[in-house]
mmCIF file of C-alpha atoms in Angstrom:
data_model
loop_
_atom_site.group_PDB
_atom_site.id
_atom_site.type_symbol
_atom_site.label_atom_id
_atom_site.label_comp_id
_atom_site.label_asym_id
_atom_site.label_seq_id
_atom_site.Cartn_x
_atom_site.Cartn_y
_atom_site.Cartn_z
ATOM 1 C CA UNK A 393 -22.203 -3.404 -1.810
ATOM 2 C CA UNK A 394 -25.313 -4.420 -3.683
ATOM 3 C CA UNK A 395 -25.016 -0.920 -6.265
ATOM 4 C CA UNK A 396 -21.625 -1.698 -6.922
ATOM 5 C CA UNK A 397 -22.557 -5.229 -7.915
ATOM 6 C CA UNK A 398 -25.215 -4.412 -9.913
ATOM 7 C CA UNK A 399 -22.734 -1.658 -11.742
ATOM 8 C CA UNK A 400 -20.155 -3.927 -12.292
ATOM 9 C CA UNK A 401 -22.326 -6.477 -13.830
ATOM 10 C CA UNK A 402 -24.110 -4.208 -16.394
ATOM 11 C CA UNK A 403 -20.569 -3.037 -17.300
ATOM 12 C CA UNK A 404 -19.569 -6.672 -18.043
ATOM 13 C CA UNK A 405 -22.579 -7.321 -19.398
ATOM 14 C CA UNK A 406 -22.604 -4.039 -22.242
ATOM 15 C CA UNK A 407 -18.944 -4.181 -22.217
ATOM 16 C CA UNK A 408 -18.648 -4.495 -26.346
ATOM 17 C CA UNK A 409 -21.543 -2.099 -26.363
ATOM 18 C CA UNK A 410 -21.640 1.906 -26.022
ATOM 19 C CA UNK A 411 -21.761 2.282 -22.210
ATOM 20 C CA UNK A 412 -22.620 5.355 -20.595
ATOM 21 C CA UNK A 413 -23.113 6.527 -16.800
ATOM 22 C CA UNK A 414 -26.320 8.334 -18.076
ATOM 23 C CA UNK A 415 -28.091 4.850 -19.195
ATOM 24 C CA UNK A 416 -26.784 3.034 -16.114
ATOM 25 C CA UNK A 417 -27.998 5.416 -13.555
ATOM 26 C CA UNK A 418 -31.560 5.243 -15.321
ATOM 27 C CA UNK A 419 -31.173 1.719 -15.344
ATOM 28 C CA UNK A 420 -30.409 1.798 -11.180
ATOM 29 C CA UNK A 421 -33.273 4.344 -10.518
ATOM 30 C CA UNK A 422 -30.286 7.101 -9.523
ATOM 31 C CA UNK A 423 -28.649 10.469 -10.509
ATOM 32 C CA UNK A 424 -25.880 10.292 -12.362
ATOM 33 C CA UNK A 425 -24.054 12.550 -10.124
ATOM 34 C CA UNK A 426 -24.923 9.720 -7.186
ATOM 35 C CA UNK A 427 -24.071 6.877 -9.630
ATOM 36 C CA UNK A 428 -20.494 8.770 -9.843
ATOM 37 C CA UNK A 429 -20.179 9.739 -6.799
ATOM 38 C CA UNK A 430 -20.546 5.756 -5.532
ATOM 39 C CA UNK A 431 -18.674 4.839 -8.109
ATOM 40 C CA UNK A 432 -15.483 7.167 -7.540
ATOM 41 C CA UNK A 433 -15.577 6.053 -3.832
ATOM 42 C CA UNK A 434 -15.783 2.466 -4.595
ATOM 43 C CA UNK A 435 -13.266 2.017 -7.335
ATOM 44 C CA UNK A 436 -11.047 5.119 -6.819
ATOM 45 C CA UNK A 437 -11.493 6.260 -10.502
ATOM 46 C CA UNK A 438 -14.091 7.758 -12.746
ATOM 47 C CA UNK A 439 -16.538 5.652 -14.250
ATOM 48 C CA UNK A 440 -15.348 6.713 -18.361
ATOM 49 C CA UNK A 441 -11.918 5.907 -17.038
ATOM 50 C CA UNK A 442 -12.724 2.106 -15.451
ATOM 51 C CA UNK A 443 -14.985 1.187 -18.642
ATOM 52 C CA UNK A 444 -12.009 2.339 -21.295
ATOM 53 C CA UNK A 445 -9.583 1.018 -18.501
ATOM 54 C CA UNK A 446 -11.155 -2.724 -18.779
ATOM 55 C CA UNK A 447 -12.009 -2.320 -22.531
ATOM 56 C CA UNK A 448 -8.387 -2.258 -22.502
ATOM 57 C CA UNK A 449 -7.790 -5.045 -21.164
ATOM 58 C CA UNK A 450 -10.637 -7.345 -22.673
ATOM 59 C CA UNK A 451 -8.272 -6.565 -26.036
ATOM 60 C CA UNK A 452 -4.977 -7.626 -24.921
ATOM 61 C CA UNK A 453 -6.445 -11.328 -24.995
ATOM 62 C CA UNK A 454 -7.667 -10.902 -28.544
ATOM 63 C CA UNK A 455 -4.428 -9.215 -29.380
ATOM 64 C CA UNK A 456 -2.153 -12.347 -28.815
ATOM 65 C CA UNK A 457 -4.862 -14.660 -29.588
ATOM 66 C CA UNK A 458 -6.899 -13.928 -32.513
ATOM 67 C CA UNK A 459 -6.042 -13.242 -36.080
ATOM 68 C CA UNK A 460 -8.852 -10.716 -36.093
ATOM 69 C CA UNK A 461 -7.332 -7.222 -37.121
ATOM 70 C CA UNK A 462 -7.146 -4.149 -34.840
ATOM 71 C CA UNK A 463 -9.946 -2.149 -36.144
ATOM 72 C CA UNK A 464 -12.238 -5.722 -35.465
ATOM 73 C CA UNK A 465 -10.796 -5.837 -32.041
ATOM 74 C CA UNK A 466 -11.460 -2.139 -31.454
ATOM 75 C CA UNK A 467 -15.439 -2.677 -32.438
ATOM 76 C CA UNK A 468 -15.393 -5.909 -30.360
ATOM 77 C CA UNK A 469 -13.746 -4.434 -27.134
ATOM 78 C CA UNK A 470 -16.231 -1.659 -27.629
ATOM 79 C CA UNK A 471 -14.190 1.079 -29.049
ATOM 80 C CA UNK A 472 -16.413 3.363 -30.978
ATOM 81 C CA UNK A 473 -12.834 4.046 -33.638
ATOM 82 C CA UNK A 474 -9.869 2.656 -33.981
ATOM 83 C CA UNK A 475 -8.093 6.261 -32.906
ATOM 84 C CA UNK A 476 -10.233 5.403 -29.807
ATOM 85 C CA UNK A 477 -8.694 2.172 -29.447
ATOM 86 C CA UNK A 478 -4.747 3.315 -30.197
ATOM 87 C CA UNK A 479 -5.113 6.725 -27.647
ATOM 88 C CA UNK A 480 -6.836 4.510 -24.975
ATOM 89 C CA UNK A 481 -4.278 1.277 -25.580
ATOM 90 C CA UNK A 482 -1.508 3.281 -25.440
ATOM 91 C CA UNK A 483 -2.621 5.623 -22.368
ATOM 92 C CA UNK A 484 -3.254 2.198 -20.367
ATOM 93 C CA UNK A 485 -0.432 -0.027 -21.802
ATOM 94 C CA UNK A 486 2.415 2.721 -22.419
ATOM 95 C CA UNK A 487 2.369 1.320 -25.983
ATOM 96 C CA UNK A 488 0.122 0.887 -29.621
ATOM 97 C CA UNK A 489 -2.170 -1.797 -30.196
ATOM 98 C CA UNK A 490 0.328 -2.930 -33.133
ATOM 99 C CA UNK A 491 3.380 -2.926 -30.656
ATOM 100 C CA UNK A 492 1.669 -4.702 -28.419
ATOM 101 C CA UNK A 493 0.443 -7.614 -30.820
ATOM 102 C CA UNK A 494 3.672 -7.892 -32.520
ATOM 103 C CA UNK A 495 5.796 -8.150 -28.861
ATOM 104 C CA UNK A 496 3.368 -10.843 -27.471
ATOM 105 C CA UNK A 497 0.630 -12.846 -30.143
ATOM 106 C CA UNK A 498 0.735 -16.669 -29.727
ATOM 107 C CA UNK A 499 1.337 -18.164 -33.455
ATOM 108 C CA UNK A 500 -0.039 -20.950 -34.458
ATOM 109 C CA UNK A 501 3.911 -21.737 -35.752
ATOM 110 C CA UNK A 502 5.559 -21.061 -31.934
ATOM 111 C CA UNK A 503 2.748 -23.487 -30.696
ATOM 112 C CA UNK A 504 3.768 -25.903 -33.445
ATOM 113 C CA UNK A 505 7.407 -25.768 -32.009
ATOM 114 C CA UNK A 506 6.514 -25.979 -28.416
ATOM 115 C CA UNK A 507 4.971 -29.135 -29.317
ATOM 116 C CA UNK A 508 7.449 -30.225 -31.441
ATOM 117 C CA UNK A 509 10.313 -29.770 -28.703
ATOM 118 C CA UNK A 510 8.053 -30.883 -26.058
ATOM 119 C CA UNK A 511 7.331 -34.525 -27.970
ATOM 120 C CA UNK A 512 10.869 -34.442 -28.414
ATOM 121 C CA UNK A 513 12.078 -33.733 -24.621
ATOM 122 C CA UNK A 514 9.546 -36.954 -24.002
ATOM 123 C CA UNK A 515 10.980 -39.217 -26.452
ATOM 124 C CA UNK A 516 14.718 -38.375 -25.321
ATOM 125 C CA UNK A 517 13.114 -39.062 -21.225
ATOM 126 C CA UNK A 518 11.053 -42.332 -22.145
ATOM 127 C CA UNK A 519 14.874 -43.783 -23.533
ATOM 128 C CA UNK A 520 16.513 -42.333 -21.248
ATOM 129 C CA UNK A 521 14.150 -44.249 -18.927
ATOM 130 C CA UNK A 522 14.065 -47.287 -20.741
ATOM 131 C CA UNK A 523 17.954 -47.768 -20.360
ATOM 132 C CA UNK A 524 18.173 -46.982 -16.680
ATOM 133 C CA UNK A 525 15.250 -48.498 -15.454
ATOM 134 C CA UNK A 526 14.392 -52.131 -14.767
ATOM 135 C CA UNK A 527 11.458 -53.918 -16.733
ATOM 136 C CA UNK A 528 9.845 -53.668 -13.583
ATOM 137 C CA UNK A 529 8.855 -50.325 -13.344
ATOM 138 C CA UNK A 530 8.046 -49.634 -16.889
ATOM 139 C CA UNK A 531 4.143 -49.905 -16.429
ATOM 140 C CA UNK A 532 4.599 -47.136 -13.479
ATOM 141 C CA UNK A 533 6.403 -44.572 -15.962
ATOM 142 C CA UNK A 534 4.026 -45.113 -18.887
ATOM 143 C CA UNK A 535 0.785 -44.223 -16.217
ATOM 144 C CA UNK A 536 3.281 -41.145 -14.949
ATOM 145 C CA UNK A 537 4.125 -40.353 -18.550
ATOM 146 C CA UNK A 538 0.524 -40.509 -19.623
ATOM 147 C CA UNK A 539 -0.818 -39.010 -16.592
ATOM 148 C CA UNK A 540 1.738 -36.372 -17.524
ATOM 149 C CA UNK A 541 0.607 -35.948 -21.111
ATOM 150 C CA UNK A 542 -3.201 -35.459 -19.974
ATOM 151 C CA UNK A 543 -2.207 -32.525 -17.357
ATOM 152 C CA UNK A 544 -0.265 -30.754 -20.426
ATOM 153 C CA UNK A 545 -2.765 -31.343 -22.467
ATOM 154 C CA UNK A 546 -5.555 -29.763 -20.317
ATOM 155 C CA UNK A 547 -3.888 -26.947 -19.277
ATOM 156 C CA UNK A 548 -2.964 -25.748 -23.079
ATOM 157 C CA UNK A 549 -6.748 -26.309 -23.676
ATOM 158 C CA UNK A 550 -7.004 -24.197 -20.722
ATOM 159 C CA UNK A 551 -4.942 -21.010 -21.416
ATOM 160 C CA UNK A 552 -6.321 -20.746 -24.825
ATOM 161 C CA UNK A 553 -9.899 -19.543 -23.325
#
């Protein structure tokens, strides 16, 4: 309950430093054999294994997202090398760091396009509109179209964080 919280958080909270079960059990007034002990029971792995485990994972954002480069990301995910990085990656993922980036990044180009088809799918819907619709109801698709627009617009804000 409480331990594991209080674990967890100090993880999350040193996860771009050097983390070790030594410093954390000192931290929690405990053995390290206890602190691994509650640890194995409560998560089902070791504690070296969960920390590289979710290191791992804190990357795969910064791999489709950022234009840092993999020995950055590495240091930033905590990695103490970039061999650390590539043996850890690819004993999580199956695959490299480089593989990874490569099979999944978000450019700044395919955002472009989604954009530029998406404006385009609305221009071909607002005619399409305009000829089968009455002048009646063309204030209620313009607040449906805009209302529309906003939700897109705040869920790519969304998914870049």
């Amino acid at each position: 309950g409480r331990r594991m919280r209080q674990m967890m958080q100090y993880i999350i909270n040193h996860i771009h430093d050097e983390i070790n079960l030594s410093d954390l059990a000192n931290e929690m007034f405990v053995s390290t054999s206890t602190l691994s002990r509650i640890f194995k029971k409560s998560t089902g792995m070791y504690f070296a294994d969960y920390v590289m485990r979710l290191r791992v994972r804190t990357s795969l954002v910064l791999l489709r997202t950022s234009e840092q480069n993999l020995t950055q990301i590495a240091m930033n995910c905590g990695f103490s090398t970039s061999a650390a990085f590539n043996r850890s990656f690819k004993k999580v993922t199956g695959m490299m760091p480089s593989e990874y980036r490569k099979k999944y990044q978000v450019t700044v180009e395919s955002e472009e396009q989604e954009t530029k088809d998406e404006l385009e799918i609305r221009e071909e819907l607002k005619n399409a509109d305009k000829a089968l619709r009455p002048p009646l109801f063309k204030a209620g698709i313009s607040i449906a179209s805009a209302a529309m627009l906003k939700t897109k617009k705040t869920t790519k804000g969304s998914k870049k964080n």
